[in-house]
mmCIF file of C-alpha atoms in Angstrom:
data_model
loop_
_atom_site.group_PDB
_atom_site.id
_atom_site.type_symbol
_atom_site.label_atom_id
_atom_site.label_comp_id
_atom_site.label_asym_id
_atom_site.label_seq_id
_atom_site.Cartn_x
_atom_site.Cartn_y
_atom_site.Cartn_z
ATOM 1 C CA UNK Y 1 6.926 14.369 4.315
ATOM 2 C CA UNK Y 2 3.427 15.912 4.609
ATOM 3 C CA UNK Y 3 1.999 12.365 4.326
ATOM 4 C CA UNK Y 4 4.205 11.043 7.087
ATOM 5 C CA UNK Y 5 3.503 14.208 9.326
ATOM 6 C CA UNK Y 6 -0.110 14.204 8.783
ATOM 7 C CA UNK Y 7 -0.445 11.037 10.687
ATOM 8 C CA UNK Y 8 0.969 12.783 13.811
ATOM 9 C CA UNK Y 9 -0.215 16.326 13.194
ATOM 10 C CA UNK Y 10 -2.795 16.231 16.068
ATOM 11 C CA UNK Y 11 -0.481 14.507 18.575
ATOM 12 C CA UNK Y 12 -0.025 16.456 21.692
ATOM 13 C CA UNK Y 13 3.613 15.447 21.899
ATOM 14 C CA UNK Y 14 5.860 13.683 19.288
ATOM 15 C CA UNK Y 15 6.936 11.228 21.902
ATOM 16 C CA UNK Y 16 8.422 7.514 21.752
ATOM 17 C CA UNK Y 17 4.913 6.169 21.195
ATOM 18 C CA UNK Y 18 4.373 8.139 18.103
ATOM 19 C CA UNK Y 19 7.729 7.340 16.685
ATOM 20 C CA UNK Y 20 6.998 3.528 17.225
ATOM 21 C CA UNK Y 21 3.643 3.880 15.651
ATOM 22 C CA UNK Y 22 4.942 5.976 12.660
ATOM 23 C CA UNK Y 23 7.971 3.521 12.158
ATOM 24 C CA UNK Y 24 5.724 0.464 12.265
ATOM 25 C CA UNK Y 25 3.301 2.046 9.809
ATOM 26 C CA UNK Y 26 5.993 2.826 7.359
ATOM 27 C CA UNK Y 27 7.245 -0.628 7.418
ATOM 28 C CA UNK Y 28 4.033 -2.515 7.423
ATOM 29 C CA UNK Y 29 1.716 -0.132 5.424
ATOM 30 C CA UNK Y 30 4.015 1.813 2.993
ATOM 31 C CA UNK Y 31 2.574 5.054 1.430
ATOM 32 C CA UNK Y 32 1.263 4.511 -1.962
ATOM 33 C CA UNK Y 33 3.571 2.419 -4.193
ATOM 34 C CA UNK Y 34 6.750 3.330 -2.132
ATOM 35 C CA UNK Y 35 8.823 0.593 -0.571
ATOM 36 C CA UNK Y 36 10.042 1.031 3.148
ATOM 37 C CA UNK Y 37 13.479 1.920 1.849
ATOM 38 C CA UNK Y 38 12.092 4.615 -0.458
ATOM 39 C CA UNK Y 39 10.220 6.181 2.632
ATOM 40 C CA UNK Y 40 13.280 5.818 4.692
ATOM 41 C CA UNK Y 41 15.341 7.593 2.077
ATOM 42 C CA UNK Y 42 12.912 10.295 1.757
ATOM 43 C CA UNK Y 43 13.081 11.165 5.474
ATOM 44 C CA UNK Y 44 16.903 11.181 5.346
ATOM 45 C CA UNK Y 45 16.794 13.371 2.380
ATOM 46 C CA UNK Y 46 14.306 15.836 4.052
ATOM 47 C CA UNK Y 47 16.483 16.062 7.052
ATOM 48 C CA UNK Y 48 19.573 16.666 5.031
ATOM 49 C CA UNK Y 49 18.031 19.219 2.777
ATOM 50 C CA UNK Y 50 17.979 22.092 5.241
ATOM 51 C CA UNK Y 51 14.529 23.059 4.045
ATOM 52 C CA UNK Y 52 11.640 23.651 6.346
ATOM 53 C CA UNK Y 53 9.634 20.301 6.725
ATOM 54 C CA UNK Y 54 7.408 21.045 9.797
ATOM 55 C CA UNK Y 55 4.996 23.776 8.220
ATOM 56 C CA UNK Y 56 1.974 21.177 8.233
ATOM 57 C CA UNK Y 57 2.121 21.678 12.005
ATOM 58 C CA UNK Y 58 1.964 25.516 12.052
ATOM 59 C CA UNK Y 59 2.738 26.714 15.727
ATOM 60 C CA UNK Y 60 1.622 23.247 17.293
ATOM 61 C CA UNK Y 61 5.193 21.723 17.083
ATOM 62 C CA UNK Y 62 8.493 23.654 16.417
ATOM 63 C CA UNK Y 63 10.686 22.777 13.289
ATOM 64 C CA UNK Y 64 13.220 21.644 15.845
ATOM 65 C CA UNK Y 65 10.722 19.162 17.419
ATOM 66 C CA UNK Y 66 9.609 17.851 13.989
ATOM 67 C CA UNK Y 67 13.180 17.285 12.809
ATOM 68 C CA UNK Y 68 14.048 15.609 16.261
ATOM 69 C CA UNK Y 69 10.900 13.432 15.839
ATOM 70 C CA UNK Y 70 11.969 12.412 12.116
ATOM 71 C CA UNK Y 71 15.415 11.730 13.260
ATOM 72 C CA UNK Y 72 14.014 9.247 15.867
ATOM 73 C CA UNK Y 73 11.959 7.675 13.229
ATOM 74 C CA UNK Y 74 15.025 7.248 11.145
ATOM 75 C CA UNK Y 75 16.939 5.872 14.203
ATOM 76 C CA UNK Y 76 14.046 3.387 15.041
ATOM 77 C CA UNK Y 77 13.804 2.088 11.289
ATOM 78 C CA UNK Y 78 17.513 1.443 11.432
ATOM 79 C CA UNK Y 79 17.132 -0.509 14.717
ATOM 80 C CA UNK Y 80 14.390 -2.668 13.088
ATOM 81 C CA UNK Y 81 16.451 -3.810 10.341
ATOM 82 C CA UNK Y 82 16.461 -6.156 8.650
ATOM 83 C CA UNK Y 83 12.955 -5.080 7.657
ATOM 84 C CA UNK Y 84 10.100 -7.652 7.207
ATOM 85 C CA UNK Y 85 9.193 -8.853 3.680
ATOM 86 C CA UNK Y 86 5.909 -7.454 2.968
ATOM 87 C CA UNK Y 87 3.088 -9.845 1.641
ATOM 88 C CA UNK Y 88 2.531 -7.434 -1.335
ATOM 89 C CA UNK Y 89 3.615 -4.089 -2.583
ATOM 90 C CA UNK Y 90 1.422 -1.665 -4.408
ATOM 91 C CA UNK Y 91 2.366 -1.020 -7.998
ATOM 92 C CA UNK Y 92 2.213 2.524 -9.556
ATOM 93 C CA UNK Y 93 -1.074 3.404 -11.386
ATOM 94 C CA UNK Y 94 0.860 4.225 -14.394
ATOM 95 C CA UNK Y 95 1.082 0.519 -15.032
ATOM 96 C CA UNK Y 96 -2.640 0.181 -15.659
ATOM 97 C CA UNK Y 97 -2.389 -0.261 -19.373
ATOM 98 C CA UNK Y 98 -0.471 -3.563 -18.868
ATOM 99 C CA UNK Y 99 -3.491 -4.838 -16.778
ATOM 100 C CA UNK Y 100 -6.473 -3.150 -18.261
ATOM 101 C CA UNK Y 101 -7.262 -5.824 -21.074
ATOM 102 C CA UNK Y 102 -5.804 -8.802 -19.372
ATOM 103 C CA UNK Y 103 -8.073 -11.887 -18.998
ATOM 104 C CA UNK Y 104 -9.567 -12.534 -15.561
ATOM 105 C CA UNK Y 105 -8.191 -15.690 -13.828
ATOM 106 C CA UNK Y 106 -10.318 -15.386 -10.852
ATOM 107 C CA UNK Y 107 -13.267 -13.398 -9.300
ATOM 108 C CA UNK Y 108 -13.788 -11.891 -5.817
ATOM 109 C CA UNK Y 109 -17.407 -12.083 -4.703
ATOM 110 C CA UNK Y 110 -17.068 -8.826 -2.614
ATOM 111 C CA UNK Y 111 -17.463 -5.209 -3.552
ATOM 112 C CA UNK Y 112 -14.304 -3.356 -4.391
ATOM 113 C CA UNK Y 113 -14.783 -1.001 -1.414
ATOM 114 C CA UNK Y 114 -14.727 -4.041 0.845
ATOM 115 C CA UNK Y 115 -11.673 -5.329 -1.029
ATOM 116 C CA UNK Y 116 -10.100 -1.896 -0.045
ATOM 117 C CA UNK Y 117 -10.808 -2.507 3.521
ATOM 118 C CA UNK Y 118 -9.494 -6.119 3.603
ATOM 119 C CA UNK Y 119 -6.263 -5.330 1.572
ATOM 120 C CA UNK Y 120 -5.688 -1.994 3.157
ATOM 121 C CA UNK Y 121 -5.122 -0.181 -0.014
ATOM 122 C CA UNK Y 122 -7.314 2.215 -1.992
ATOM 123 C CA UNK Y 123 -8.555 1.520 -5.617
ATOM 124 C CA UNK Y 124 -7.894 4.017 -8.456
ATOM 125 C CA UNK Y 125 -10.474 5.023 -10.956
ATOM 126 C CA UNK Y 126 -9.771 4.529 -14.621
ATOM 127 C CA UNK Y 127 -10.889 7.318 -16.868
ATOM 128 C CA UNK Y 128 -13.010 7.477 -19.062
ATOM 129 C CA UNK Y 129 -14.393 3.965 -18.520
ATOM 130 C CA UNK Y 130 -14.886 4.607 -14.687
ATOM 131 C CA UNK Y 131 -13.399 1.092 -13.846
ATOM 132 C CA UNK Y 132 -11.783 0.813 -10.339
ATOM 133 C CA UNK Y 133 -8.456 -1.024 -9.998
ATOM 134 C CA UNK Y 134 -5.759 -1.935 -7.574
ATOM 135 C CA UNK Y 135 -2.389 -3.273 -8.740
ATOM 136 C CA UNK Y 136 -0.064 -5.218 -6.500
ATOM 137 C CA UNK Y 137 3.189 -7.264 -6.636
ATOM 138 C CA UNK Y 138 2.899 -10.233 -4.336
ATOM 139 C CA UNK Y 139 5.717 -11.385 -2.301
ATOM 140 C CA UNK Y 140 6.587 -14.022 -4.910
ATOM 141 C CA UNK Y 141 6.902 -11.345 -7.561
ATOM 142 C CA UNK Y 142 3.822 -12.019 -9.290
ATOM 143 C CA UNK Y 143 1.990 -8.952 -10.417
ATOM 144 C CA UNK Y 144 -1.941 -8.889 -10.065
ATOM 145 C CA UNK Y 145 -4.720 -6.545 -10.542
ATOM 146 C CA UNK Y 146 -8.089 -6.324 -8.996
ATOM 147 C CA UNK Y 147 -10.513 -4.666 -11.499
ATOM 148 C CA UNK Y 148 -14.200 -3.788 -10.945
ATOM 149 C CA UNK Y 149 -16.388 -4.527 -12.472
ATOM 150 C CA UNK Y 150 -15.635 -8.127 -13.053
ATOM 151 C CA UNK Y 151 -18.050 -10.447 -14.795
ATOM 152 C CA UNK Y 152 -20.767 -8.174 -13.330
ATOM 153 C CA UNK Y 153 -21.068 -5.375 -10.996
ATOM 154 C CA UNK Y 154 -21.269 -7.874 -8.027
ATOM 155 C CA UNK Y 155 -17.775 -9.050 -8.388
ATOM 156 C CA UNK Y 156 -14.212 -7.909 -8.893
ATOM 157 C CA UNK Y 157 -11.862 -9.614 -11.397
ATOM 158 C CA UNK Y 158 -8.314 -10.605 -10.607
ATOM 159 C CA UNK Y 159 -5.914 -10.392 -13.537
ATOM 160 C CA UNK Y 160 -2.318 -11.460 -13.676
ATOM 161 C CA UNK Y 161 -0.734 -10.591 -17.001
ATOM 162 C CA UNK Y 162 2.474 -12.501 -17.862
ATOM 163 C CA UNK Y 163 1.928 -14.823 -14.737
ATOM 164 C CA UNK Y 164 3.762 -18.340 -15.332
ATOM 165 C CA UNK Y 165 2.324 -20.103 -12.401
ATOM 166 C CA UNK Y 166 -1.132 -21.817 -12.034
ATOM 167 C CA UNK Y 167 -4.014 -19.483 -11.226
ATOM 168 C CA UNK Y 168 -4.903 -21.409 -8.183
ATOM 169 C CA UNK Y 169 -1.407 -20.752 -6.717
ATOM 170 C CA UNK Y 170 -1.850 -17.051 -7.380
ATOM 171 C CA UNK Y 171 -5.297 -16.989 -5.686
ATOM 172 C CA UNK Y 172 -3.794 -18.810 -2.778
ATOM 173 C CA UNK Y 173 -1.004 -16.328 -2.270
ATOM 174 C CA UNK Y 174 -3.666 -13.548 -2.556
ATOM 175 C CA UNK Y 175 -5.735 -15.215 0.166
ATOM 176 C CA UNK Y 176 -2.729 -15.812 2.359
ATOM 177 C CA UNK Y 177 -1.581 -12.189 1.955
ATOM 178 C CA UNK Y 178 -4.844 -10.482 2.608
ATOM 179 C CA UNK Y 179 -8.090 -10.549 4.634
ATOM 180 C CA UNK Y 180 -10.066 -11.971 1.773
ATOM 181 C CA UNK Y 181 -11.419 -15.446 2.578
ATOM 182 C CA UNK Y 182 -11.143 -18.596 0.410
ATOM 183 C CA UNK Y 183 -14.789 -18.911 -0.317
ATOM 184 C CA UNK Y 184 -15.028 -15.335 -1.561
ATOM 185 C CA UNK Y 185 -12.079 -15.681 -4.095
ATOM 186 C CA UNK Y 186 -12.837 -18.333 -7.013
ATOM 187 C CA UNK Y 187 -10.533 -19.315 -9.802
ATOM 188 C CA UNK Y 188 -12.390 -18.924 -13.041
ATOM 189 C CA UNK Y 189 -13.187 -22.221 -14.427
ATOM 190 C CA UNK Y 190 -14.942 -23.288 -11.257
ATOM 191 C CA UNK Y 191 -12.241 -24.367 -8.896
ATOM 192 C CA UNK Y 192 -12.851 -22.756 -5.468
ATOM 193 C CA UNK Y 193 -9.893 -21.667 -3.355
#
């Protein structure tokens, strides 16, 4: 709840525009590795819990106003059903060990911070080796990892352990699902996508 409410904590009023913005964000940019359904259920559970949920606001908005706002978000999410299929879903970082030693299928010729910007997700640091990674499940169900450094510090590797489709198809789905451009993502073996 704190992450959802953090996004509106400085709003002067918790009005319909804030309800729409919050609902859209939950559907199109889910928090962490949560699905929209998990976010929705978290709000419903919080509302049903009877526990105080508006403490992040302090005196700015009353508990009643916060609960009313969250109920409007739930109602708006219900009105937006069926929810859109996301182009990808972030995977939990506890899955890192499945990706850490997988061979690279492609490379991205931009820095990992630039990938964060274009994908809209934050990399995680692997300890103790200080590699940076981002794990995603694409709409097709294929699971991929972006791992920096790739071949060198100027590139990020794409790995897809257990993928049963051609690497070029995986890369094309990544390009279609993100703001990464075709010339920047190259299938290893020399075939540009």
